[in-house]
CSV table of N, CA, C and O in Angstrom, one decimal:
chain,number,residue,atom,x,y,z
A,398,UNK,N,107.4,91.5,64.7
A,398,UNK,CA,106.1,92.0,65.2
A,398,UNK,C,105.3,92.2,65.1
A,398,UNK,O,104.5,92.5,63.7
A,399,UNK,N,104.0,92.1,65.5
A,399,UNK,CA,102.0,92.1,66.3
A,399,UNK,C,102.7,93.3,64.6
A,399,UNK,O,101.4,93.7,66.3
A,400,UNK,N,100.5,93.7,64.2
A,400,UNK,CA,100.6,95.1,63.5
A,400,UNK,C,99.6,95.2,65.6
A,400,UNK,O,99.2,94.1,64.9
A,401,UNK,N,99.2,96.6,65.5
A,401,UNK,CA,97.5,96.4,65.3
A,401,UNK,C,96.7,97.3,64.3
A,401,UNK,O,96.9,98.1,64.2
A,402,UNK,N,95.5,97.6,64.8
A,402,UNK,CA,94.6,98.0,63.7
A,402,UNK,C,93.8,99.1,64.9
A,402,UNK,O,92.8,98.6,65.5
A,403,UNK,N,93.3,100.4,64.8
A,403,UNK,CA,92.7,101.2,65.1
A,403,UNK,C,91.5,100.6,65.4
A,403,UNK,O,90.9,100.9,63.9
A,404,UNK,N,90.9,100.9,66.4
A,404,UNK,CA,88.6,100.3,65.9
A,404,UNK,C,87.7,101.8,65.8
A,404,UNK,O,86.6,101.3,65.4
A,405,UNK,N,88.6,102.3,66.5
A,405,UNK,CA,87.8,103.4,67.7
A,405,UNK,C,87.8,104.3,68.2
A,405,UNK,O,89.0,103.6,68.8
A,406,UNK,N,87.6,104.7,68.3
A,406,UNK,CA,88.0,105.6,70.1
A,406,UNK,C,86.4,106.8,70.3
A,406,UNK,O,85.5,106.6,69.6
A,407,UNK,N,85.8,106.3,72.1
A,407,UNK,CA,85.2,106.7,72.1
A,407,UNK,C,85.4,108.2,73.2
A,407,UNK,O,86.5,108.5,73.8
A,408,UNK,N,84.2,109.0,73.8
A,408,UNK,CA,85.2,109.4,74.5
A,408,UNK,C,85.1,109.8,76.0
A,408,UNK,O,84.9,108.6,76.5
A,409,UNK,N,86.3,110.3,76.8
A,409,UNK,CA,86.6,109.1,78.2
A,409,UNK,C,85.4,109.9,78.5
A,409,UNK,O,85.7,109.0,79.3
A,410,UNK,N,85.0,110.6,79.2
A,410,UNK,CA,84.5,110.4,79.6
A,410,UNK,C,83.2,109.2,79.6
A,410,UNK,O,82.6,108.8,80.9
A,411,UNK,N,82.7,109.3,78.7
A,411,UNK,CA,82.1,107.1,78.7
A,411,UNK,C,82.8,106.6,79.1
A,411,UNK,O,81.4,104.8,79.9
A,412,UNK,N,83.6,106.2,79.5
A,412,UNK,CA,84.6,105.5,80.5
A,412,UNK,C,85.1,106.1,81.9
A,412,UNK,O,84.8,104.8,82.7
A,413,UNK,N,85.4,106.8,82.0
A,413,UNK,CA,85.7,107.6,82.9
A,413,UNK,C,85.2,107.4,84.3
A,413,UNK,O,85.0,107.0,85.6
A,414,UNK,N,83.9,107.4,84.1
A,414,UNK,CA,82.6,107.3,84.6
A,414,UNK,C,82.0,106.4,85.2
A,414,UNK,O,80.8,105.9,85.8
A,415,UNK,N,82.8,104.7,84.3
A,415,UNK,CA,82.0,103.4,84.9
A,415,UNK,C,82.4,103.7,86.7
A,415,UNK,O,83.2,103.5,87.4
A,416,UNK,N,81.8,103.0,87.4
A,416,UNK,CA,81.3,103.2,88.6
A,416,UNK,C,82.4,101.3,88.6
A,416,UNK,O,82.5,100.1,87.2
A,417,UNK,N,83.1,100.5,89.1
A,417,UNK,CA,83.7,99.7,89.6
A,417,UNK,C,83.3,98.4,89.8
A,417,UNK,O,81.7,98.5,90.3
A,418,UNK,N,83.8,97.1,88.1
A,418,UNK,CA,82.8,96.1,87.9
A,418,UNK,C,81.8,96.6,87.2
A,418,UNK,O,80.3,96.0,87.0
A,419,UNK,N,81.1,98.0,86.7
A,419,UNK,CA,80.0,98.4,85.5
A,419,UNK,C,81.0,97.7,84.3
A,419,UNK,O,82.4,97.4,84.0
A,420,UNK,N,79.9,97.4,83.0
A,420,UNK,CA,80.3,96.8,81.5
A,420,UNK,C,80.0,98.5,80.4
A,420,UNK,O,79.4,98.6,81.5
A,421,UNK,N,80.2,98.3,79.5
A,421,UNK,CA,80.1,99.6,78.4
A,421,UNK,C,79.5,98.3,77.4
A,421,UNK,O,81.5,98.1,76.4
A,422,UNK,N,78.7,98.2,76.5
A,422,UNK,CA,78.8,97.3,75.6
A,422,UNK,C,79.0,98.3,74.7
A,422,UNK,O,78.5,100.3,74.5
A,423,UNK,N,80.6,98.4,73.2
A,423,UNK,CA,79.9,99.1,71.8
A,423,UNK,C,80.0,99.5,70.6
A,423,UNK,O,80.7,97.6,70.4
A,424,UNK,N,80.2,100.0,69.5
A,424,UNK,CA,80.4,99.4,68.1
A,424,UNK,C,81.4,100.4,67.4
A,424,UNK,O,81.0,101.3,67.8
A,425,UNK,N,82.6,99.4,67.2
A,425,UNK,CA,84.0,100.1,67.1
A,425,UNK,C,83.7,99.6,65.6
A,425,UNK,O,84.2,98.6,65.8
A,426,UNK,N,84.2,100.3,64.8
A,426,UNK,CA,84.6,99.7,62.9
A,426,UNK,C,83.3,98.6,62.1
A,426,UNK,O,84.4,98.1,62.4
A,427,UNK,N,82.3,98.7,62.7
A,427,UNK,CA,81.5,97.4,62.6
A,427,UNK,C,81.7,95.5,63.6
A,427,UNK,O,81.6,95.1,63.2
A,428,UNK,N,82.6,96.4,64.6
A,428,UNK,CA,82.5,95.1,65.9
A,428,UNK,C,82.0,95.1,67.3
A,428,UNK,O,81.9,97.3,67.2
A,429,UNK,N,81.2,94.5,67.1
A,429,UNK,CA,80.8,94.9,68.9
A,429,UNK,C,81.8,94.2,69.8
A,429,UNK,O,82.8,93.2,69.5
A,430,UNK,N,82.0,95.6,70.9
A,430,UNK,CA,83.4,95.4,71.5
A,430,UNK,C,82.5,95.8,73.6
A,430,UNK,O,81.6,96.1,73.4
A,431,UNK,N,83.4,95.4,74.6
A,431,UNK,CA,82.6,95.8,74.9
A,431,UNK,C,84.0,96.6,76.7
A,431,UNK,O,85.4,95.8,76.2
A,432,UNK,N,83.4,97.0,77.8
A,432,UNK,CA,83.9,97.6,78.7
A,432,UNK,C,84.0,96.6,79.8
A,432,UNK,O,82.9,97.4,80.1
A,433,UNK,N,85.0,96.3,80.4
A,433,UNK,CA,84.4,95.5,82.1
A,433,UNK,C,86.0,97.0,83.1
A,433,UNK,O,87.2,96.4,82.0
A,434,UNK,N,84.9,97.7,83.3
A,434,UNK,CA,85.4,98.4,84.6
A,434,UNK,C,86.0,97.2,86.1
A,434,UNK,O,84.8,97.1,86.9
A,435,UNK,N,87.8,96.6,86.5
A,435,UNK,CA,87.7,96.4,87.4
A,435,UNK,C,88.7,97.2,88.3
A,435,UNK,O,89.4,97.2,87.3
A,436,UNK,N,88.2,97.4,89.2
A,436,UNK,CA,89.9,97.0,90.7
A,436,UNK,C,90.1,99.4,89.9
A,436,UNK,O,91.7,99.3,89.7
A,437,UNK,N,89.2,99.4,89.5
A,437,UNK,CA,89.8,101.6,88.6
A,437,UNK,C,91.0,100.8,87.5
A,437,UNK,O,91.5,101.8,86.8
A,438,UNK,N,90.3,99.5,87.5
A,438,UNK,CA,91.3,99.3,85.3
A,438,UNK,C,89.9,99.2,84.8
A,438,UNK,O,88.9,99.0,84.8
A,439,UNK,N,90.3,99.1,83.2
A,439,UNK,CA,89.6,99.1,82.1
A,439,UNK,C,90.1,97.6,81.0
A,439,UNK,O,91.5,97.5,80.8
A,440,UNK,N,88.6,96.9,81.2
A,440,UNK,CA,89.7,95.2,80.3
A,440,UNK,C,88.7,96.1,78.5
A,440,UNK,O,87.2,96.3,78.9
A,441,UNK,N,88.9,95.8,77.4
A,441,UNK,CA,88.2,96.0,76.4
A,441,UNK,C,87.4,94.0,75.4
A,441,UNK,O,89.7,93.6,75.9
A,442,UNK,N,86.7,94.4,74.9
A,442,UNK,CA,87.4,92.5,74.5
A,442,UNK,C,86.3,92.5,73.5
A,442,UNK,O,85.4,93.5,73.2
A,443,UNK,N,86.5,92.1,73.0
A,443,UNK,CA,85.1,92.3,71.5
A,443,UNK,C,84.2,90.8,72.1
A,443,UNK,O,84.2,90.2,72.9
A,444,UNK,N,83.0,90.5,71.7
A,444,UNK,CA,82.3,90.9,72.3
A,444,UNK,C,80.9,89.4,71.8
A,444,UNK,O,80.7,89.3,70.6
A,445,UNK,N,82.6,88.1,71.9
A,445,UNK,CA,81.7,87.2,71.1
A,445,UNK,C,82.7,85.4,72.0
A,445,UNK,O,84.0,85.8,72.0
A,446,UNK,N,81.8,84.9,72.0
A,446,UNK,CA,82.2,84.2,72.4
A,446,UNK,C,82.3,82.9,72.0
A,446,UNK,O,82.7,82.8,70.5
A,447,UNK,N,83.8,82.6,71.8
A,447,UNK,CA,85.0,81.8,71.7
A,447,UNK,C,83.7,80.1,71.3
A,447,UNK,O,84.2,79.5,70.0
A,448,UNK,N,83.2,80.2,72.0
A,448,UNK,CA,82.3,78.8,71.5
A,448,UNK,C,81.6,78.5,70.7
A,448,UNK,O,82.3,77.8,69.4
A,449,UNK,N,80.6,79.4,70.8
A,449,UNK,CA,80.4,79.2,68.6
A,449,UNK,C,80.1,80.5,67.8
A,449,UNK,O,79.2,81.3,67.1
A,450,UNK,N,80.2,82.2,68.2
A,450,UNK,CA,81.2,82.7,67.8
A,450,UNK,C,79.8,84.1,68.0
A,450,UNK,O,79.7,85.1,67.4
A,451,UNK,N,79.1,83.5,69.1
A,451,UNK,CA,77.4,84.6,69.1
A,451,UNK,C,78.1,85.2,70.6
A,451,UNK,O,79.3,84.9,71.5
A,452,UNK,N,76.9,86.9,69.9
A,452,UNK,CA,77.7,87.7,72.3
A,452,UNK,C,76.7,87.2,73.0
A,452,UNK,O,76.1,86.4,73.2
A,453,UNK,N,78.2,87.6,74.3
A,453,UNK,CA,77.7,87.1,75.1
A,453,UNK,C,76.6,87.7,75.7
A,453,UNK,O,76.0,86.8,77.3
A,454,UNK,N,76.3,89.4,75.9
A,454,UNK,CA,75.0,89.8,76.5
A,454,UNK,C,73.4,89.3,76.6
A,454,UNK,O,73.7,88.9,75.4
A,455,UNK,N,72.6,90.1,77.5
A,455,UNK,CA,71.2,88.5,77.4
A,455,UNK,C,70.8,90.3,77.3
A,455,UNK,O,69.5,90.8,76.8
A,456,UNK,N,70.9,91.7,78.0
A,456,UNK,CA,71.2,92.5,78.1
A,456,UNK,C,70.8,93.2,77.8
A,456,UNK,O,72.5,93.8,78.4
A,457,UNK,N,72.2,94.4,77.3
A,457,UNK,CA,72.8,95.7,77.0
A,457,UNK,C,73.7,95.6,78.5
A,457,UNK,O,72.8,96.0,79.4
A,458,UNK,N,75.1,95.9,78.3
A,458,UNK,CA,75.5,96.3,79.0
A,458,UNK,C,75.5,95.8,80.1
A,458,UNK,O,75.9,95.2,81.5
A,459,UNK,N,75.4,93.2,80.2
A,459,UNK,CA,75.4,93.2,81.0
A,459,UNK,C,76.0,91.7,81.1
A,459,UNK,O,75.5,90.9,80.5
A,460,UNK,N,77.4,92.2,80.8
A,460,UNK,CA,78.3,91.5,80.8
A,460,UNK,C,79.0,90.7,82.1
A,460,UNK,O,79.9,89.9,81.8
A,461,UNK,N,78.8,90.8,83.0
A,461,UNK,CA,79.0,90.0,84.3
A,461,UNK,C,78.7,88.4,84.8
A,461,UNK,O,77.4,89.2,84.5
A,462,UNK,N,79.1,87.5,86.0
A,462,UNK,CA,77.8,86.9,85.8
A,462,UNK,C,77.0,87.9,87.9
A,462,UNK,O,77.8,89.0,88.1
A,463,UNK,N,75.8,86.8,88.1
A,463,UNK,CA,75.7,87.8,89.6
A,463,UNK,C,76.3,88.2,90.6
A,463,UNK,O,76.2,89.4,91.4
A,464,UNK,N,78.1,87.6,91.3
A,464,UNK,CA,78.6,88.2,91.6
A,464,UNK,C,79.5,89.0,91.3
A,464,UNK,O,80.5,89.8,92.1
A,465,UNK,N,79.1,89.5,90.0
A,465,UNK,CA,80.0,90.4,89.2
A,465,UNK,C,81.9,90.6,89.3
A,465,UNK,O,82.9,90.9,89.5
A,466,UNK,N,82.1,88.8,88.9
A,466,UNK,CA,83.2,88.2,89.3
A,466,UNK,C,84.1,87.9,88.0
A,466,UNK,O,84.8,87.9,88.2
A,467,UNK,N,83.6,88.0,87.3
A,467,UNK,CA,83.5,86.5,86.5
A,467,UNK,C,82.4,87.5,84.4
A,467,UNK,O,81.9,87.3,84.3
A,468,UNK,N,83.8,87.6,83.9
A,468,UNK,CA,82.1,88.1,82.3
A,468,UNK,C,81.9,87.0,82.4
A,468,UNK,O,81.9,85.0,82.1
A,469,UNK,N,80.5,86.4,81.4
A,469,UNK,CA,79.7,86.0,81.8
A,469,UNK,C,78.9,85.2,79.9
A,469,UNK,O,78.1,86.6,79.7
A,470,UNK,N,78.9,84.2,79.4
A,470,UNK,CA,78.4,83.7,78.1
A,470,UNK,C,77.0,83.4,79.0
A,470,UNK,O,76.6,82.5,79.5
A,471,UNK,N,76.0,84.6,78.9
A,471,UNK,CA,74.7,84.5,78.8
A,471,UNK,C,73.9,83.0,78.0
A,471,UNK,O,72.7,82.5,78.9
A,472,UNK,N,74.4,82.5,77.3
A,472,UNK,CA,73.7,81.8,76.4
A,472,UNK,C,74.1,80.3,77.0
A,472,UNK,O,73.4,79.1,77.1
A,473,UNK,N,75.5,80.1,77.0
A,473,UNK,CA,76.1,78.6,77.9
A,473,UNK,C,76.5,78.9,78.6
A,473,UNK,O,77.2,78.1,79.3
A,474,UNK,N,76.9,79.7,79.3
A,474,UNK,CA,77.2,79.6,81.5
A,474,UNK,C,78.6,79.7,80.6
A,474,UNK,O,79.0,79.4,81.9
A,475,UNK,N,79.8,80.5,80.3
A,475,UNK,CA,80.9,79.9,79.9
A,475,UNK,C,81.2,81.7,80.8
A,475,UNK,O,80.3,82.6,81.2
A,476,UNK,N,82.3,80.9,81.2
A,476,UNK,CA,83.0,81.8,82.8
A,476,UNK,C,84.5,82.4,82.8
A,476,UNK,O,85.4,81.5,82.2
A,477,UNK,N,83.6,83.4,82.1
A,477,UNK,CA,86.3,84.5,81.7
A,477,UNK,C,86.2,85.2,83.1
A,477,UNK,O,85.7,86.1,83.1
A,478,UNK,N,87.7,85.0,83.3
A,478,UNK,CA,88.4,86.0,84.0
A,478,UNK,C,88.5,87.3,82.8
A,478,UNK,O,88.9,88.1,81.7
A,479,UNK,N,88.2,88.4,83.9
A,479,UNK,CA,88.3,89.2,83.6
A,479,UNK,C,89.3,90.5,83.1
A,479,UNK,O,89.9,90.8,82.2
A,480,UNK,N,91.1,89.8,83.7
A,480,UNK,CA,91.4,90.4,84.1
A,480,UNK,C,92.6,90.2,82.6
A,480,UNK,O,93.3,91.0,81.8
A,481,UNK,N,91.5,88.6,81.6
A,481,UNK,CA,92.7,88.2,80.9
A,481,UNK,C,91.9,87.9,79.6
A,481,UNK,O,92.4,87.1,78.2
A,482,UNK,N,90.8,87.4,79.6
A,482,UNK,CA,89.3,86.8,79.1
A,482,UNK,C,89.7,85.4,78.5
A,482,UNK,O,89.3,84.8,77.9
A,483,UNK,N,89.9,85.0,80.0
A,483,UNK,CA,90.8,82.5,79.6
A,483,UNK,C,89.1,82.6,80.3
A,483,UNK,O,88.8,82.9,81.5
A,484,UNK,N,88.7,81.6,79.5
A,484,UNK,CA,87.7,80.7,79.9
A,484,UNK,C,87.3,79.5,81.3
A,484,UNK,O,89.1,78.9,80.7
A,485,UNK,N,87.9,80.1,82.1
A,485,UNK,CA,87.8,79.1,83.4
A,485,UNK,C,86.7,77.9,83.2
A,485,UNK,O,87.3,77.2,84.0
A,486,UNK,N,85.3,78.2,82.2
A,486,UNK,CA,84.1,77.2,82.6
A,486,UNK,C,83.1,77.3,81.2
A,486,UNK,O,83.3,78.5,81.1
A,487,UNK,N,82.9,76.3,81.4
A,487,UNK,CA,82.1,76.1,80.3
A,487,UNK,C,83.1,76.1,79.9
A,487,UNK,O,83.7,75.2,79.0
A,488,UNK,N,81.7,75.0,77.9
A,488,UNK,CA,81.6,75.3,77.0
A,488,UNK,C,83.1,74.1,75.6
A,488,UNK,O,84.0,74.3,75.0
A,489,UNK,N,83.9,76.6,76.3
A,489,UNK,CA,85.1,77.1,75.6
A,489,UNK,C,86.3,76.4,77.0
A,489,UNK,O,86.9,77.4,76.3
A,490,UNK,N,86.2,76.0,77.9
A,490,UNK,CA,87.6,75.6,78.6
A,490,UNK,C,88.8,75.9,77.9
A,490,UNK,O,88.7,75.3,77.2
A,491,UNK,N,89.9,76.9,78.3
A,491,UNK,CA,91.0,77.1,77.5
A,491,UNK,C,90.8,78.4,76.6
A,491,UNK,O,92.2,78.3,76.4
A,492,UNK,N,90.5,78.5,76.1
A,492,UNK,CA,89.9,79.4,75.3
A,492,UNK,C,90.0,80.9,75.9
A,492,UNK,O,89.9,80.5,77.0
A,493,UNK,N,89.9,81.7,75.2
A,493,UNK,CA,89.7,83.0,75.5
A,493,UNK,C,88.6,83.8,74.2
A,493,UNK,O,89.0,83.8,73.4
A,494,UNK,N,88.7,85.2,75.4
A,494,UNK,CA,88.3,86.1,74.9
A,494,UNK,C,89.6,87.0,73.9
A,494,UNK,O,90.5,87.0,74.7
A,495,UNK,N,88.2,87.6,72.1
A,495,UNK,CA,90.1,88.3,72.8
A,495,UNK,C,90.0,90.0,72.5
A,495,UNK,O,89.4,90.4,72.6
A,496,UNK,N,91.3,89.7,73.6
A,496,UNK,CA,91.4,90.9,74.1
A,496,UNK,C,91.9,92.0,73.1
A,496,UNK,O,92.3,91.9,72.0
A,497,UNK,N,91.0,93.2,73.6
A,497,UNK,CA,91.7,95.3,72.9
A,497,UNK,C,92.1,95.5,73.2
A,497,UNK,O,92.4,95.5,75.0
A,498,UNK,N,93.8,96.3,73.4
A,498,UNK,CA,93.8,96.9,73.3
A,498,UNK,C,93.4,98.4,74.2
A,498,UNK,O,92.8,99.1,73.0
A,499,UNK,N,93.8,99.0,75.1
A,499,UNK,CA,93.0,100.9,74.8
A,499,UNK,C,94.5,101.6,75.5
A,499,UNK,O,95.4,101.1,75.8
A,500,UNK,N,94.4,102.9,74.7
A,500,UNK,CA,95.0,104.5,75.2
A,500,UNK,C,93.9,105.8,75.3
A,500,UNK,O,93.2,105.2,74.3
A,501,UNK,N,94.7,105.9,76.4
A,501,UNK,CA,94.4,107.2,76.4
A,501,UNK,C,94.8,108.4,76.1
A,501,UNK,O,96.1,108.2,75.9
A,502,UNK,N,93.7,108.7,75.6
A,502,UNK,CA,94.7,109.8,74.4
A,502,UNK,C,94.1,111.4,74.9
A,502,UNK,O,92.9,112.1,74.2
A,503,UNK,N,94.1,112.5,74.9
A,503,UNK,CA,93.2,113.6,75.7
A,503,UNK,C,92.7,113.3,76.1
A,503,UNK,O,91.7,112.9,77.0
A,504,UNK,N,91.0,113.3,76.0
A,504,UNK,CA,89.8,113.3,75.9
A,504,UNK,C,88.9,112.0,75.4
A,504,UNK,O,87.8,112.4,75.0
A,505,UNK,N,90.0,111.2,75.0
A,505,UNK,CA,89.2,110.0,74.7
A,505,UNK,C,90.0,109.0,75.1
A,505,UNK,O,91.4,109.0,74.8
A,506,UNK,N,89.8,107.4,74.6
A,506,UNK,CA,89.9,106.1,74.6
A,506,UNK,C,90.3,105.6,73.3
A,506,UNK,O,89.1,106.1,72.9
A,507,UNK,N,91.5,105.3,73.2
A,507,UNK,CA,91.7,104.4,72.0
A,507,UNK,C,91.4,103.1,72.1
A,507,UNK,O,92.5,102.1,72.4
A,508,UNK,N,90.3,102.8,71.1
A,508,UNK,CA,90.9,101.3,71.0
A,508,UNK,C,91.5,100.4,69.9
A,508,UNK,O,91.1,100.6,68.7
A,509,UNK,N,92.4,99.1,70.2
A,509,UNK,CA,93.7,99.0,69.1
A,509,UNK,C,93.0,97.3,68.9
A,509,UNK,O,93.2,96.6,70.3
A,510,UNK,N,92.8,96.9,67.7
A,510,UNK,CA,92.9,95.6,67.5
A,510,UNK,C,94.0,94.6,67.2
A,510,UNK,O,95.0,94.6,66.1
A,511,UNK,N,95.1,94.0,68.0
A,511,UNK,CA,95.3,92.7,67.1
A,511,UNK,C,95.9,92.3,65.8
A,511,UNK,O,94.3,91.3,65.6
A,512,UNK,N,96.9,92.5,64.5
A,512,UNK,CA,96.5,91.2,63.9
A,512,UNK,C,97.8,90.1,63.1
A,512,UNK,O,98.2,90.5,63.5
């Protein structure tokens, strides 16, 4: 069974107030991560493109394409499904972003990395 490592937590209000199709970049335990809200669900990933291991955004909190339907790598144009992190277009097609588990606990969101 895979184990999980707690990366950190943020106050719930930081993420609960995100608008639909909004993103937020975070730093947790030395990891750059981001959260996307879509249809009232939150999805969290390590901010690293599988192609070259570079961060995805070109401006703070800008992780989606213009239509706000896909996660977008600003460097190489790769597109990723929001709900799974799978690359569907670009140089890393078939690979995926590293997804984080999120759990709500009282007044914070906790982020876990699979190890």
